[in-house]
Amino acid sequence: MSEEEPRIGVFVCHCGLNIAGVIDVEEVTNYAKTLPNVVYAVHNRYTCSDPGQDEIRKGIKEYNLNRVVVAACSPRLHEPTFRRCVAEAGLNPYLFEMANIREFSSWCHPSTPEEATEKAKEIVRMAVAKARLLNPLKPLEVPVTQKALVLGGGIAGINAALDLAEMGFKVYLVEKKESIGGHMAQLDKTFPTLDCSICIEGPRMVDVARHPNVEIISYADLLSVEGYVGNFKVKVRKNPRYVIADNCTGCGECRDVCPIEFPNEWDMNMGVRRAIDIPFAQAVPLIYTINRDHCIECYKCVDACGARQAIDFSQEPEEIELEVGAIIVATGYDIYVPEEGNLYGYGRYSNVITGLEFERLILAAGPTGGHVVRASDGRRPRSVALIQCVGSRDVNKYEYCSGFCCMYTLKHAIQLKEHYGREVEVYVFYMDMRSNFKGYEEFYRRAREMGVTFIRGRVSRVIEDPKTKNLIVRVEDIALGEPIEVEVELVVLATAALPSKGSDEISRILNISRGADGFFMESHPKLKPIDTPVDGIFLAGACQGPKDIPYSVSQGCGAAARAATILSKKTWKIEPIVAVVDPSRCRNVKAKCGICAAKCPYGAIRAPQGQPAQVITAMCHGCGTCAAECPADAITQMHFTDAQIFAQIRAALQENPEDKILGFLCNWCSYAGADLAGTSRFEYPPTLRPIRVMCSGRVDRDFVLEAFRLGAGMVLVAACHLPYDCHYISGNWRMKERMEVLARMLTKLGLSPERFRVDYISAAEGVKFAELITEMTEKLKELGRERIMAENQKLKPVLDRMLSRKKRT
Amino acid sequence: MPMKLKRSETDEQLKIERIMYARQYSLTLDKRRCVVCELCEIVCPREAIQVVKPAEGEETTSPRLEIDVELCQYCGICNAICPFGALELKIDGEKVVPVVKFESFPQLIREIEIDDEKCPVGCTVCVDACPLKLITVKVVDDEGREVEDAELYPDEERLRVTVELDKEYCPVCRVCEYKCPYDAIHTQKVIYGHIRVDTDLCPEGCRECVDACPIPEVLQLSEDGKVVVNDLFCVYCGACRVVCPVEGAISLERTVIRHTPVHSGAWNKALEKLTSTKDMTKELRSRAVIKVKESVERRLA
Ligand SMILES: Cc1cc2nc3c(=O)[nH]c(=O)nc-3n(C[C@H](O)[C@H](O)[C@H](O)COP(=O)(O)OP(=O)(O)OC[C@H]3O[C@@H](n4cnc5c(N)ncnc54)[C@H](O)[C@@H]3O)c2cc1C
Ligand code: SF4
Ligand code: SF4
């Protein structure tokens, strides 16, 4: 089909008023009709709706279209929808191209409709230029290993594992700690029903452990993950417990003879455990562990264990390899522990504790036997202050809301009232009370009815009375409009929820990104809240952002269902946007080259001596780094070929190039960040002409040279943040190296350094993107057309020469 | 309240603490009793105790003990081994020695029998002889009342002598036994062994060991300035070896340690270190260090 003359149909979407409210869609449509090879162009209200899609299918039939361009929203949102649509009409889905005129034009330039329309026209022109060169591609199929890995055994991970196991898939549940259970196993009661936390979680923990399809691998670390959707190879290290799991009956006789006590992390270090012990009575799996950091090797436990012979001091860490088709990440959160004396006297004053410490205090099985007492004198406090938003919603600490603190503070207030009634005064210091789920508002009312005093305002200071060890809480009471002081005997801080320790490591191993807040990023905040950008890896629970138990459980089940969409298939299709080597151009045949093999982040290329380089297609993730690095232009990335991108560049810079910023944006971070600038309606000047590549690693230096040869005012290459955010491991690093050399060269040739910019923008940095374009545009104006054109004139002959070897396509 | 590890020091004591919400530990070294021997350093299973030699330029020349707040596990082995009773472990304010309570470490047997029936009124030889001042002698009447001035008491027949000894702090040097003119004290050493000083190696005019020895009559200088050893009273603590500037000048070997019976790996290891030669002890310690290092590395790797 590619041999045929292209017959392109352009469908311009109003998106209700989202596009048509700013952009003159009629004008864009008429303009599209004038573009080469466009044989049909229409506009419709909602192209993605059923009638809209019908129109595309009809258009393909009636006008015998062999390429389709939809000018609408971001391809990150609807490219799959329209690909499916054209496929239904018998067209190869890769003969489709999207022009993003919503996020990149109508939404970010609402006050300059004319310029927005102009920009939309050029974006369509770029899309048509690429569409003319599109080739049909066939999705690749890979076999699927019908097993799953669930990382993290909190309530979210447990539910995900159970659901998958029930569907009949084998599940490996890998937990870092000695027992599964997560934070829920540390809690006393749960809001809003106040049922005992371990009583409802315990049975689930046992269920998952007993399930014939689940294998729990606890006290283990994730070491590495290789492969791709359907075919992950996972390495896990089982840490030595010095107790042989199969022989341990969980009787605890060893613990009873062990002389050594050390702080129990599970009890927030408020109480102790023995050097051989389990973290809490309901631990699953029920296997004792010796902590060699504390053990004095008296071997009393060995004697006590006796004939069972479960204790083995010579155990070594063991590495195991698992093969799975899908991975669910459920690594939860950690609690913010204020640094010594830093916030409200925590660490300095002994009667200031965190919410999680309070849970352990009031829990009957906790270190004080369920008595809420003060550390300073062991007495029961007659007044307690519960301070909210400690570290959360604080631009100097953690900007986000930690979600569940309002509710657990209410819970603590009610619990105190239930336990001690009139004998305790409870004050809650809050900023806003967030109780917006089923039964939560009623819970709030219950607390008020029980006589809890609510004081609205941010606490400025907590000071200790050195004699009584009581605490004086200073707050600006918003209701009264003046500062007040309240003296209490115990202060409980509702501290922020943080991404769990080691999240950075996990994000690197799995190649999934984290937002500005450090929690793992979903693929799309609305439509793909459970998916990660990596196919086959899903998120569940608080690792994606603070959430309470019901929400974590639902997400666990959701992730199981998402994983099952892969596991239930024998084979999985992967996008054919892979790299292909043209053996006739590959230098490696004659000289030793292998640059591509060295630069590929996935080791997907082999370049044996004397032979052309070879791409192992199933391992190629399609970043295109090799295509940009290859000195002989022997590598092509399908769907992002040199010819296609050159066509986009030329289309973008056809008119008034010196007024424009040509931007190469990587799909996962900077393009998504730009999308976010659009969705958030951050306005910036309409100077940018964007070209989407999968990875910034794809940006060939020739692209930049060509842009300047054609007179571009500025060129921007935007990537994921260094060091670890790149979705292709290190594509951004390769780009950085390449561009640094290029920038030096261009400056030497007389280009003002401001005109070539490399920047890093995450999917969450919509503001930064808008600011960047605004700032660049200002610089562009500052430099002035004259100077730019003069520079260009000087540069052109050099660049002409440099690019002459490129085939003119 | 986060867990806290604390260290505080005065002229009289060095104290480390582990303060948790529901449990508090302390280990106190009584510097007045500590003779800075090597025993606790040798037996500590976590290498938390170290004898620190003064740095050059420091005022004092005598070594001191340092206890590492992070390494100490509050097991109480040091408390159990110290012949001078200089270390004291407390949990929630009460004296306990967990390793002894759980029978994973023995107690030293201080066998001291005093037959005060034999003591005549007026004799205080043992009180004066005890280098650590642990003995009190009292004269009481038949009703048990203490009599201050026995000579003025009308009826000598009704007087009796009582001898009390703070056993907890006694290393059993046997000086009192030998000095007692009435054969009223019988003791058995806690630690038996040999000690030799190779005077050929001693630097001119050096008397470090003589000054360090807690029992005055064990090491003495002869007229020609050479060190003379009296094995009889030696408690084999090793304080002399700690201060001796010449490697190998003092050879000290412990052969028997009298202790309550236990079956414990920790004790076996301690015994191995205590009774072997200095080099061997070093070797055993460094092996333990390597093991710890390995396990830490394994964890971090
Ligand atoms: C004081 C307090 C009170 C609360 N009270 C309530 C309440 O009453 N009701 C309510 O609905 N919610 C409550 N919550 C919130 C509740 O704790 C969370 O909603 C819930 O625990 C989230 O579950 P999770 O499985 O996502 O994460 P977690 O419970 O954090 O579990 C994560 C698991 O993953 C493991 N893990 C972490 N990293 C790794 C790794 N790298 N490899 C392998 N495993 C790993 C962890 O060890 C852990 O077992 C409270 C929270 C706090 C702080
Ligand atoms: S060997 Fe270690 S774990 Fe076992 S009883 Fe002794 S101190 Fe406890
Ligand atoms: S560098 Fe990127 S595109 Fe090239 S083979 Fe490797 S993964 Fe594929």
JSON list of C-alpha atoms in Angstrom, two decimals, chain A residues 316-440:
[
{"chain": "A", "resi": 316, "resn": "GLU", "atom": "CA", "xyz": [23.16, -17.55, 53.23]},
{"chain": "A", "resi": 317, "resn": "PRO", "atom": "CA", "xyz": [21.11, -15.15, 51.12]},
{"chain": "A", "resi": 318, "resn": "GLU", "atom": "CA", "xyz": [19.53, -17.00, 48.24]},
{"chain": "A", "resi": 319, "resn": "GLU", "atom": "CA", "xyz": [18.86, -15.59, 44.80]},
{"chain": "A", "resi": 320, "resn": "ILE", "atom": "CA", "xyz": [15.91, -16.92, 42.90]},
{"chain": "A", "resi": 321, "resn": "GLU", "atom": "CA", "xyz": [14.62, -16.22, 39.43]},
{"chain": "A", "resi": 322, "resn": "LEU", "atom": "CA", "xyz": [10.96, -15.93, 38.60]},
{"chain": "A", "resi": 323, "resn": "GLU", "atom": "CA", "xyz": [9.26, -15.69, 35.24]},
{"chain": "A", "resi": 324, "resn": "VAL", "atom": "CA", "xyz": [6.06, -13.70, 35.13]},
{"chain": "A", "resi": 325, "resn": "GLY", "atom": "CA", "xyz": [3.81, -12.08, 32.57]},
{"chain": "A", "resi": 326, "resn": "ALA", "atom": "CA", "xyz": [2.64, -9.13, 34.66]},
{"chain": "A", "resi": 327, "resn": "ILE", "atom": "CA", "xyz": [3.77, -7.22, 37.73]},
{"chain": "A", "resi": 328, "resn": "ILE", "atom": "CA", "xyz": [1.71, -5.41, 40.33]},
{"chain": "A", "resi": 329, "resn": "VAL", "atom": "CA", "xyz": [3.53, -2.89, 42.48]},
{"chain": "A", "resi": 330, "resn": "ALA", "atom": "CA", "xyz": [1.93, -2.44, 45.92]},
{"chain": "A", "resi": 331, "resn": "THR", "atom": "CA", "xyz": [4.78, -1.14, 48.01]},
{"chain": "A", "resi": 332, "resn": "GLY", "atom": "CA", "xyz": [2.66, 1.25, 50.05]},
{"chain": "A", "resi": 333, "resn": "TYR", "atom": "CA", "xyz": [3.90, 4.25, 51.98]},
{"chain": "A", "resi": 334, "resn": "ASP", "atom": "CA", "xyz": [5.98, 5.23, 54.98]},
{"chain": "A", "resi": 335, "resn": "ILE", "atom": "CA", "xyz": [5.19, 7.69, 57.67]},
{"chain": "A", "resi": 336, "resn": "TYR", "atom": "CA", "xyz": [7.03, 10.97, 58.02]},
{"chain": "A", "resi": 337, "resn": "VAL", "atom": "CA", "xyz": [8.98, 11.06, 61.24]},
{"chain": "A", "resi": 338, "resn": "PRO", "atom": "CA", "xyz": [9.94, 14.66, 61.99]},
{"chain": "A", "resi": 339, "resn": "GLU", "atom": "CA", "xyz": [13.64, 15.15, 62.42]},
{"chain": "A", "resi": 340, "resn": "GLU", "atom": "CA", "xyz": [14.78, 15.74, 65.99]},
{"chain": "A", "resi": 341, "resn": "GLY", "atom": "CA", "xyz": [12.99, 18.73, 67.47]},
{"chain": "A", "resi": 342, "resn": "ASN", "atom": "CA", "xyz": [12.21, 20.04, 64.04]},
{"chain": "A", "resi": 343, "resn": "LEU", "atom": "CA", "xyz": [8.41, 20.08, 64.18]},
{"chain": "A", "resi": 344, "resn": "TYR", "atom": "CA", "xyz": [6.29, 20.69, 67.23]},
{"chain": "A", "resi": 345, "resn": "GLY", "atom": "CA", "xyz": [9.02, 19.40, 69.51]},
{"chain": "A", "resi": 346, "resn": "TYR", "atom": "CA", "xyz": [8.85, 15.81, 68.30]},
{"chain": "A", "resi": 347, "resn": "GLY", "atom": "CA", "xyz": [11.99, 14.05, 69.50]},
{"chain": "A", "resi": 348, "resn": "ARG", "atom": "CA", "xyz": [12.75, 16.83, 71.98]},
{"chain": "A", "resi": 349, "resn": "TYR", "atom": "CA", "xyz": [9.68, 16.52, 74.18]},
{"chain": "A", "resi": 350, "resn": "SER", "atom": "CA", "xyz": [8.82, 13.03, 75.28]},
{"chain": "A", "resi": 351, "resn": "ASN", "atom": "CA", "xyz": [5.06, 13.59, 75.31]},
{"chain": "A", "resi": 352, "resn": "VAL", "atom": "CA", "xyz": [4.86, 14.41, 71.62]},
{"chain": "A", "resi": 353, "resn": "ILE", "atom": "CA", "xyz": [4.13, 11.31, 69.50]},
{"chain": "A", "resi": 354, "resn": "THR", "atom": "CA", "xyz": [3.06, 10.45, 65.95]},
{"chain": "A", "resi": 355, "resn": "GLY", "atom": "CA", "xyz": [-0.28, 9.03, 64.91]},
{"chain": "A", "resi": 356, "resn": "LEU", "atom": "CA", "xyz": [1.23, 5.67, 64.16]},
{"chain": "A", "resi": 357, "resn": "GLU", "atom": "CA", "xyz": [2.79, 5.60, 67.63]},
{"chain": "A", "resi": 358, "resn": "PHE", "atom": "CA", "xyz": [-0.63, 6.35, 69.02]},
{"chain": "A", "resi": 359, "resn": "GLU", "atom": "CA", "xyz": [-2.02, 3.30, 67.19]},
{"chain": "A", "resi": 360, "resn": "ARG", "atom": "CA", "xyz": [0.54, 1.12, 68.96]},
{"chain": "A", "resi": 361, "resn": "LEU", "atom": "CA", "xyz": [-0.26, 2.75, 72.30]},
{"chain": "A", "resi": 362, "resn": "ILE", "atom": "CA", "xyz": [-3.97, 2.18, 72.19]},
{"chain": "A", "resi": 363, "resn": "LEU", "atom": "CA", "xyz": [-3.67, -1.32, 70.75]},
{"chain": "A", "resi": 364, "resn": "ALA", "atom": "CA", "xyz": [-4.27, -3.93, 73.43]},
{"chain": "A", "resi": 365, "resn": "ALA", "atom": "CA", "xyz": [-1.41, -6.08, 72.12]},
{"chain": "A", "resi": 366, "resn": "GLY", "atom": "CA", "xyz": [0.89, -3.06, 71.94]},
{"chain": "A", "resi": 367, "resn": "PRO", "atom": "CA", "xyz": [3.91, -2.28, 74.10]},
{"chain": "A", "resi": 368, "resn": "THR", "atom": "CA", "xyz": [1.86, -0.64, 76.86]},
{"chain": "A", "resi": 369, "resn": "GLY", "atom": "CA", "xyz": [-0.92, -3.20, 76.80]},
{"chain": "A", "resi": 370, "resn": "GLY", "atom": "CA", "xyz": [-3.36, -0.76, 75.27]},
{"chain": "A", "resi": 371, "resn": "HIS", "atom": "CA", "xyz": [-2.92, 1.96, 77.88]},
{"chain": "A", "resi": 372, "resn": "VAL", "atom": "CA", "xyz": [-2.49, 5.44, 76.53]},
{"chain": "A", "resi": 373, "resn": "VAL", "atom": "CA", "xyz": [0.20, 6.73, 78.85]},
{"chain": "A", "resi": 374, "resn": "ARG", "atom": "CA", "xyz": [2.81, 9.42, 78.72]},
{"chain": "A", "resi": 375, "resn": "ALA", "atom": "CA", "xyz": [6.43, 8.54, 78.13]},
{"chain": "A", "resi": 376, "resn": "SER", "atom": "CA", "xyz": [7.59, 11.08, 80.70]},
{"chain": "A", "resi": 377, "resn": "ASP", "atom": "CA", "xyz": [5.82, 9.63, 83.73]},
{"chain": "A", "resi": 378, "resn": "GLY", "atom": "CA", "xyz": [3.72, 6.64, 82.64]},
{"chain": "A", "resi": 379, "resn": "ARG", "atom": "CA", "xyz": [0.58, 8.54, 83.64]},
{"chain": "A", "resi": 380, "resn": "ARG", "atom": "CA", "xyz": [-2.61, 8.68, 81.63]},
{"chain": "A", "resi": 381, "resn": "PRO", "atom": "CA", "xyz": [-3.03, 12.08, 80.01]},
{"chain": "A", "resi": 382, "resn": "ARG", "atom": "CA", "xyz": [-6.15, 14.02, 80.97]},
{"chain": "A", "resi": 383, "resn": "SER", "atom": "CA", "xyz": [-5.95, 16.18, 77.88]},
{"chain": "A", "resi": 384, "resn": "VAL", "atom": "CA", "xyz": [-4.73, 15.35, 74.40]},
{"chain": "A", "resi": 385, "resn": "ALA", "atom": "CA", "xyz": [-4.10, 17.55, 71.37]},
{"chain": "A", "resi": 386, "resn": "LEU", "atom": "CA", "xyz": [-4.35, 15.95, 67.95]},
{"chain": "A", "resi": 387, "resn": "ILE", "atom": "CA", "xyz": [-2.53, 18.12, 65.43]},
{"chain": "A", "resi": 388, "resn": "GLN", "atom": "CA", "xyz": [-3.25, 17.57, 61.75]},
{"chain": "A", "resi": 389, "resn": "CYS", "atom": "CA", "xyz": [-1.38, 18.22, 58.53]},
{"chain": "A", "resi": 390, "resn": "VAL", "atom": "CA", "xyz": [2.07, 17.78, 60.09]},
{"chain": "A", "resi": 391, "resn": "GLY", "atom": "CA", "xyz": [4.38, 17.95, 57.12]},
{"chain": "A", "resi": 392, "resn": "SER", "atom": "CA", "xyz": [1.48, 17.60, 54.69]},
{"chain": "A", "resi": 393, "resn": "ARG", "atom": "CA", "xyz": [-0.05, 20.49, 52.79]},
{"chain": "A", "resi": 394, "resn": "ASP", "atom": "CA", "xyz": [3.06, 22.42, 53.62]},
{"chain": "A", "resi": 395, "resn": "VAL", "atom": "CA", "xyz": [4.98, 23.86, 50.71]},
{"chain": "A", "resi": 396, "resn": "ASN", "atom": "CA", "xyz": [8.17, 23.71, 52.73]},
{"chain": "A", "resi": 397, "resn": "LYS", "atom": "CA", "xyz": [7.79, 19.98, 53.39]},
{"chain": "A", "resi": 398, "resn": "TYR", "atom": "CA", "xyz": [5.27, 17.93, 51.47]},
{"chain": "A", "resi": 399, "resn": "GLU", "atom": "CA", "xyz": [2.91, 19.89, 49.35]},
{"chain": "A", "resi": 400, "resn": "TYR", "atom": "CA", "xyz": [0.25, 17.21, 48.96]},
{"chain": "A", "resi": 401, "resn": "CYS", "atom": "CA", "xyz": [-2.56, 16.13, 51.24]},
{"chain": "A", "resi": 402, "resn": "SER", "atom": "CA", "xyz": [-1.84, 12.79, 52.90]},
{"chain": "A", "resi": 403, "resn": "GLY", "atom": "CA", "xyz": [-5.42, 11.74, 52.46]},
{"chain": "A", "resi": 404, "resn": "PHE", "atom": "CA", "xyz": [-6.13, 9.58, 55.46]},
{"chain": "A", "resi": 405, "resn": "CYS", "atom": "CA", "xyz": [-4.90, 11.75, 58.37]},
{"chain": "A", "resi": 406, "resn": "CYS", "atom": "CA", "xyz": [-8.16, 13.65, 58.84]},
{"chain": "A", "resi": 407, "resn": "MET", "atom": "CA", "xyz": [-10.01, 10.41, 59.20]},
{"chain": "A", "resi": 408, "resn": "TYR", "atom": "CA", "xyz": [-7.56, 8.69, 61.49]},
{"chain": "A", "resi": 409, "resn": "THR", "atom": "CA", "xyz": [-7.35, 11.79, 63.67]},
{"chain": "A", "resi": 410, "resn": "LEU", "atom": "CA", "xyz": [-11.14, 11.63, 64.07]},
{"chain": "A", "resi": 411, "resn": "LYS", "atom": "CA", "xyz": [-10.72, 7.96, 64.85]},
{"chain": "A", "resi": 412, "resn": "HIS", "atom": "CA", "xyz": [-8.14, 8.69, 67.53]},
{"chain": "A", "resi": 413, "resn": "ALA", "atom": "CA", "xyz": [-10.38, 11.36, 69.03]},
{"chain": "A", "resi": 414, "resn": "ILE", "atom": "CA", "xyz": [-13.32, 8.97, 69.17]},
{"chain": "A", "resi": 415, "resn": "GLN", "atom": "CA", "xyz": [-11.19, 6.16, 70.56]},
{"chain": "A", "resi": 416, "resn": "LEU", "atom": "CA", "xyz": [-9.90, 8.40, 73.36]},
{"chain": "A", "resi": 417, "resn": "LYS", "atom": "CA", "xyz": [-13.45, 9.40, 74.19]},
{"chain": "A", "resi": 418, "resn": "GLU", "atom": "CA", "xyz": [-14.63, 5.82, 74.07]},
{"chain": "A", "resi": 419, "resn": "HIS", "atom": "CA", "xyz": [-11.84, 4.59, 76.34]},
{"chain": "A", "resi": 420, "resn": "TYR", "atom": "CA", "xyz": [-11.69, 7.42, 78.84]},
{"chain": "A", "resi": 421, "resn": "GLY", "atom": "CA", "xyz": [-14.94, 9.36, 78.41]},
{"chain": "A", "resi": 422, "resn": "ARG", "atom": "CA", "xyz": [-15.09, 12.50, 80.48]},
{"chain": "A", "resi": 423, "resn": "GLU", "atom": "CA", "xyz": [-11.68, 11.87, 81.98]},
{"chain": "A", "resi": 424, "resn": "VAL", "atom": "CA", "xyz": [-10.00, 13.12, 78.87]},
{"chain": "A", "resi": 425, "resn": "GLU", "atom": "CA", "xyz": [-10.27, 16.39, 76.99]},
{"chain": "A", "resi": 426, "resn": "VAL", "atom": "CA", "xyz": [-9.58, 16.00, 73.29]},
{"chain": "A", "resi": 427, "resn": "TYR", "atom": "CA", "xyz": [-8.64, 18.90, 71.03]},
{"chain": "A", "resi": 428, "resn": "VAL", "atom": "CA", "xyz": [-8.28, 18.55, 67.29]},
{"chain": "A", "resi": 429, "resn": "PHE", "atom": "CA", "xyz": [-6.28, 21.24, 65.50]},
{"chain": "A", "resi": 430, "resn": "TYR", "atom": "CA", "xyz": [-7.12, 21.14, 61.83]},
{"chain": "A", "resi": 431, "resn": "MET", "atom": "CA", "xyz": [-6.99, 23.21, 58.70]},
{"chain": "A", "resi": 432, "resn": "ASP", "atom": "CA", "xyz": [-9.80, 21.61, 56.70]},
{"chain": "A", "resi": 433, "resn": "MET", "atom": "CA", "xyz": [-11.63, 18.46, 57.65]},
{"chain": "A", "resi": 434, "resn": "ARG", "atom": "CA", "xyz": [-11.69, 16.11, 54.69]},
{"chain": "A", "resi": 435, "resn": "SER", "atom": "CA", "xyz": [-14.31, 13.45, 55.24]},
{"chain": "A", "resi": 436, "resn": "ASN", "atom": "CA", "xyz": [-15.61, 12.84, 51.79]},
{"chain": "A", "resi": 437, "resn": "PHE", "atom": "CA", "xyz": [-16.35, 9.16, 51.46]},
{"chain": "A", "resi": 438, "resn": "LYS", "atom": "CA", "xyz": [-19.11, 6.85, 52.47]},
{"chain": "A", "resi": 439, "resn": "GLY", "atom": "CA", "xyz": [-19.80, 7.08, 56.18]},
{"chain": "A", "resi": 440, "resn": "TYR", "atom": "CA", "xyz": [-16.99, 9.54, 56.82]}
]
